[in-house]
mmCIF file of C-alpha atoms in Angstrom:
data_model
loop_
_atom_site.group_PDB
_atom_site.id
_atom_site.type_symbol
_atom_site.label_atom_id
_atom_site.label_comp_id
_atom_site.label_asym_id
_atom_site.label_seq_id
_atom_site.Cartn_x
_atom_site.Cartn_y
_atom_site.Cartn_z
ATOM 1 C CA MET A 1 10.431 -22.995 8.475
ATOM 2 C CA PRO A 2 6.938 -21.918 7.390
ATOM 3 C CA ASN A 3 4.345 -20.931 9.921
ATOM 4 C CA THR A 4 2.095 -23.943 10.325
ATOM 5 C CA ALA A 5 -0.372 -22.295 12.697
ATOM 6 C CA GLU A 6 -3.873 -22.772 11.420
ATOM 7 C CA GLN A 7 -6.320 -19.935 11.465
ATOM 8 C CA VAL A 8 -9.581 -20.931 13.062
ATOM 9 C CA HIS A 9 -12.690 -20.068 11.090
ATOM 10 C CA ILE A 10 -15.775 -19.402 13.133
ATOM 11 C CA SER A 11 -19.356 -19.635 11.903
ATOM 12 C CA HIS A 12 -21.769 -16.696 11.947
ATOM 13 C CA GLN A 13 -23.853 -18.487 14.552
ATOM 14 C CA ASP A 14 -20.880 -19.089 16.863
ATOM 15 C CA TYR A 15 -19.707 -15.491 16.426
ATOM 16 C CA LEU A 16 -23.140 -14.040 17.237
ATOM 17 C CA ALA A 17 -23.586 -16.350 20.235
ATOM 18 C CA GLY A 18 -20.127 -15.426 21.503
ATOM 19 C CA GLU A 19 -20.838 -11.698 21.202
ATOM 20 C CA LEU A 20 -23.840 -12.075 23.516
ATOM 21 C CA GLU A 21 -21.545 -13.471 26.232
ATOM 22 C CA SER A 22 -18.252 -11.645 25.635
ATOM 23 C CA PRO A 23 -17.179 -8.633 27.721
ATOM 24 C CA VAL A 24 -15.091 -7.529 24.687
ATOM 25 C CA LYS A 25 -16.632 -6.626 21.330
ATOM 26 C CA HIS A 26 -15.324 -8.321 18.199
ATOM 27 C CA GLU A 27 -15.755 -7.606 14.517
ATOM 28 C CA TYR A 28 -16.114 -10.528 12.121
ATOM 29 C CA LEU A 29 -14.645 -10.846 8.640
ATOM 30 C CA ALA A 30 -14.916 -14.022 6.572
ATOM 31 C CA GLY A 31 -14.689 -16.401 9.516
ATOM 32 C CA GLN A 32 -12.053 -14.423 11.419
ATOM 33 C CA VAL A 33 -12.812 -12.552 14.637
ATOM 34 C CA PHE A 34 -10.968 -9.373 15.670
ATOM 35 C CA ALA A 35 -11.143 -7.876 19.174
ATOM 36 C CA MET A 36 -11.914 -4.169 19.305
ATOM 37 C CA ALA A 37 -9.763 -1.843 21.357
ATOM 38 C CA GLY A 38 -11.176 0.800 23.649
ATOM 39 C CA ALA A 39 -11.682 4.335 22.371
ATOM 40 C CA SER A 40 -10.024 7.582 23.396
ATOM 41 C CA GLU A 41 -11.953 10.277 25.246
ATOM 42 C CA ALA A 42 -12.105 12.397 22.077
ATOM 43 C CA HIS A 43 -13.389 9.426 20.074
ATOM 44 C CA ALA A 44 -16.124 8.624 22.592
ATOM 45 C CA THR A 45 -17.110 12.291 22.989
ATOM 46 C CA ILE A 46 -17.459 12.840 19.230
ATOM 47 C CA ALA A 47 -19.528 9.661 18.807
ATOM 48 C CA GLY A 48 -21.707 10.728 21.760
ATOM 49 C CA ASN A 49 -22.159 14.227 20.335
ATOM 50 C CA LEU A 50 -23.259 12.813 16.985
ATOM 51 C CA PHE A 51 -25.686 10.400 18.620
ATOM 52 C CA ALA A 52 -27.118 13.214 20.773
ATOM 53 C CA LEU A 53 -27.629 15.410 17.702
ATOM 54 C CA LEU A 54 -29.070 12.666 15.490
ATOM 55 C CA ARG A 55 -31.473 11.114 18.029
ATOM 56 C CA PRO A 56 -33.919 14.049 18.218
ATOM 57 C CA HIS A 57 -33.651 14.501 14.448
ATOM 58 C CA VAL A 58 -34.982 10.988 13.717
ATOM 59 C CA ARG A 59 -37.508 10.938 16.579
ATOM 60 C CA GLY A 60 -41.018 10.290 15.245
ATOM 61 C CA THR A 61 -39.745 8.817 11.961
ATOM 62 C CA PRO A 62 -39.155 5.196 10.948
ATOM 63 C CA CYS A 63 -35.408 5.849 11.354
ATOM 64 C CA ARG A 64 -33.345 4.787 14.360
ATOM 65 C CA VAL A 65 -29.846 5.851 15.382
ATOM 66 C CA TYR A 66 -27.438 3.414 17.043
ATOM 67 C CA MET A 67 -24.085 3.895 18.725
ATOM 68 C CA ALA A 68 -21.128 1.556 19.202
ATOM 69 C CA ASP A 69 -22.862 -1.599 20.493
ATOM 70 C CA MET A 70 -25.075 -2.474 17.507
ATOM 71 C CA LYS A 71 -23.669 -4.560 14.675
ATOM 72 C CA VAL A 72 -24.085 -3.962 10.930
ATOM 73 C CA ARG A 73 -24.038 -7.066 8.714
ATOM 74 C CA VAL A 74 -22.428 -6.728 5.278
ATOM 75 C CA ASP A 75 -23.476 -9.940 3.530
ATOM 76 C CA ALA A 76 -21.427 -9.330 0.368
ATOM 77 C CA ALA A 77 -18.216 -9.046 2.442
ATOM 78 C CA ASP A 78 -19.156 -11.781 4.940
ATOM 79 C CA ALA A 79 -18.638 -9.231 7.711
ATOM 80 C CA PHE A 80 -20.134 -7.883 10.917
ATOM 81 C CA TYR A 81 -18.946 -4.429 12.013
ATOM 82 C CA TYR A 82 -19.674 -2.127 14.955
ATOM 83 C CA PRO A 83 -19.877 1.393 13.461
ATOM 84 C CA ASP A 84 -19.398 4.239 15.914
ATOM 85 C CA VAL A 85 -22.796 5.682 14.921
ATOM 86 C CA PHE A 86 -25.290 4.717 12.237
ATOM 87 C CA VAL A 87 -28.851 5.364 11.131
ATOM 88 C CA THR A 88 -31.222 2.861 9.599
ATOM 89 C CA CYS A 89 -34.726 3.602 8.333
ATOM 90 C CA SER A 90 -35.504 0.010 7.361
ATOM 91 C CA ALA A 91 -38.607 -1.796 8.590
ATOM 92 C CA ALA A 92 -36.671 -5.075 8.329
ATOM 93 C CA ASP A 93 -33.974 -3.649 10.609
ATOM 94 C CA ALA A 94 -36.606 -2.528 13.112
ATOM 95 C CA ALA A 95 -37.606 -6.182 13.469
ATOM 96 C CA GLU A 96 -34.035 -7.334 14.219
ATOM 97 C CA THR A 97 -32.674 -7.306 17.778
ATOM 98 C CA TYR A 98 -28.878 -7.603 17.524
ATOM 99 C CA VAL A 99 -27.890 -6.986 13.887
ATOM 100 C CA LYS A 100 -28.943 -4.411 11.282
ATOM 101 C CA ARG A 101 -28.461 -4.884 7.532
ATOM 102 C CA ASP A 102 -29.809 -1.752 5.840
ATOM 103 C CA PRO A 103 -28.094 1.368 7.217
ATOM 104 C CA THR A 104 -28.667 4.650 5.406
ATOM 105 C CA LEU A 105 -25.821 6.491 7.137
ATOM 106 C CA ILE A 106 -22.646 5.155 8.806
ATOM 107 C CA VAL A 107 -20.207 7.255 10.843
ATOM 108 C CA GLU A 108 -16.749 6.087 11.862
ATOM 109 C CA VAL A 109 -14.615 8.175 14.216
ATOM 110 C CA LEU A 110 -11.021 7.549 13.197
ATOM 111 C CA SER A 111 -8.251 6.264 15.438
ATOM 112 C CA ASN A 112 -4.568 5.765 14.686
ATOM 113 C CA SER A 113 -4.957 1.989 14.687
ATOM 114 C CA THR A 114 -8.018 1.833 12.397
ATOM 115 C CA ALA A 115 -7.862 4.906 10.120
ATOM 116 C CA ALA A 116 -6.353 3.104 7.129
ATOM 117 C CA PHE A 117 -8.860 0.231 7.433
ATOM 118 C CA ASP A 118 -11.802 2.647 7.838
ATOM 119 C CA HIS A 119 -10.733 4.572 4.708
ATOM 120 C CA GLY A 120 -9.942 1.446 2.699
ATOM 121 C CA LYS A 121 -11.244 -2.061 3.147
ATOM 122 C CA LYS A 122 -14.086 -1.237 5.537
ATOM 123 C CA PHE A 123 -15.355 1.512 3.215
ATOM 124 C CA ALA A 124 -15.103 -0.917 0.280
ATOM 125 C CA HIS A 125 -17.245 -3.359 2.257
ATOM 126 C CA TYR A 126 -19.767 -0.717 3.302
ATOM 127 C CA ARG A 127 -20.152 0.423 -0.328
ATOM 128 C CA GLN A 128 -21.620 -3.009 -1.042
ATOM 129 C CA LEU A 129 -24.652 -2.168 1.124
ATOM 130 C CA PRO A 130 -27.396 -1.098 -1.332
ATOM 131 C CA SER A 131 -29.137 0.943 1.383
ATOM 132 C CA LEU A 132 -26.080 3.031 2.309
ATOM 133 C CA ARG A 133 -26.278 6.647 1.083
ATOM 134 C CA GLU A 134 -23.528 8.301 3.167
ATOM 135 C CA TYR A 135 -20.326 7.250 4.902
ATOM 136 C CA VAL A 136 -18.802 9.766 7.315
ATOM 137 C CA LEU A 137 -15.245 9.772 8.664
ATOM 138 C CA VAL A 138 -14.537 12.078 11.604
ATOM 139 C CA ASP A 139 -10.955 12.848 12.592
ATOM 140 C CA PRO A 140 -10.748 13.273 16.397
ATOM 141 C CA GLU A 141 -7.263 14.830 16.257
ATOM 142 C CA ARG A 142 -8.007 17.711 13.911
ATOM 143 C CA LEU A 143 -11.146 19.526 12.838
ATOM 144 C CA SER A 144 -11.986 17.489 9.746
ATOM 145 C CA ILE A 145 -15.038 15.538 8.648
ATOM 146 C CA ASP A 146 -15.240 13.731 5.304
ATOM 147 C CA VAL A 147 -18.686 12.805 4.028
ATOM 148 C CA PHE A 148 -18.785 10.318 1.176
ATOM 149 C CA ARG A 149 -22.169 10.519 -0.543
ATOM 150 C CA ARG A 150 -23.538 8.060 -3.121
ATOM 151 C CA ASN A 151 -24.925 9.917 -6.139
ATOM 152 C CA ASP A 152 -27.630 8.914 -8.637
ATOM 153 C CA ARG A 153 -25.026 7.131 -10.796
ATOM 154 C CA ASP A 154 -23.909 4.958 -7.856
ATOM 155 C CA GLN A 155 -20.654 6.891 -7.533
ATOM 156 C CA TRP A 156 -19.243 8.013 -4.197
ATOM 157 C CA VAL A 157 -18.465 11.733 -4.008
ATOM 158 C CA LEU A 158 -16.388 13.332 -1.232
ATOM 159 C CA PHE A 159 -17.768 16.371 0.619
ATOM 160 C CA PRO A 160 -15.162 17.642 3.122
ATOM 161 C CA PHE A 161 -16.300 19.797 6.060
ATOM 162 C CA GLY A 162 -14.285 21.983 8.409
ATOM 163 C CA THR A 163 -14.414 24.767 10.962
ATOM 164 C CA GLY A 164 -17.157 27.353 10.473
ATOM 165 C CA GLN A 165 -19.205 25.179 8.134
ATOM 166 C CA THR A 166 -22.536 23.456 8.575
ATOM 167 C CA LEU A 167 -22.274 19.676 8.401
ATOM 168 C CA GLU A 168 -24.948 18.368 6.026
ATOM 169 C CA LEU A 169 -26.061 14.752 5.875
ATOM 170 C CA ALA A 170 -28.376 14.638 2.878
ATOM 171 C CA SER A 171 -29.329 10.982 3.381
ATOM 172 C CA ILE A 172 -31.458 11.887 6.398
ATOM 173 C CA GLY A 173 -31.988 15.625 5.826
ATOM 174 C CA PHE A 174 -29.784 16.572 8.785
ATOM 175 C CA SER A 175 -27.566 19.569 9.377
ATOM 176 C CA ALA A 176 -25.584 20.801 12.383
ATOM 177 C CA GLU A 177 -22.950 23.375 13.113
ATOM 178 C CA PHE A 178 -19.564 21.765 12.587
ATOM 179 C CA GLU A 179 -18.322 22.794 16.030
ATOM 180 C CA ALA A 180 -21.194 20.929 17.712
ATOM 181 C CA ILE A 181 -19.624 17.640 16.604
ATOM 182 C CA TYR A 182 -16.414 18.538 18.461
ATOM 183 C CA GLU A 183 -18.049 20.029 21.556
ATOM 184 C CA ASP A 184 -16.043 19.261 24.719
ATOM 185 C CA VAL A 185 -13.176 17.720 22.709
ATOM 186 C CA ASP A 186 -9.708 18.974 23.672
ATOM 187 C CA LEU A 187 -7.622 19.069 20.507
ATOM 188 C CA ALA A 188 -4.481 20.254 22.330
#
């Protein structure tokens, strides 16, 4: 017997209104809403380290850095996502309260449950953002950071970083010692 359960499609307006009230964050994709699971200590520490390093770097510029609770709207994919960390330098984004549309840099800290999605479909969606210059994937279980950088021909080029290197984020002119990203993270 076929599954006759209907999937409920929710409007953008209902989703956004619900997020203001909900104790649980949800991502939105083409009318479907997906609850987000909590993060591990390593995940939260890495995201916090990145935010702490990026915040003073953008201070005094038009850029702003956000962490975990700010949504990014991807119109072309009909999606709202909560990146772990992102930077936007857009005046239009500065005027928005709950949703940003023009990120320059997006960072996702991987987890076992979302790694394939972050590498695949979510990255495909993010690539549709004309403003996006870099997409960063940080592995909290091993010392590995992949930076995908959009070049002048609109191609995405991988720049892997590891122990002993300096992490460079060209989109915002930022660099930091690789180990600073993993500070206080127990990889045992």
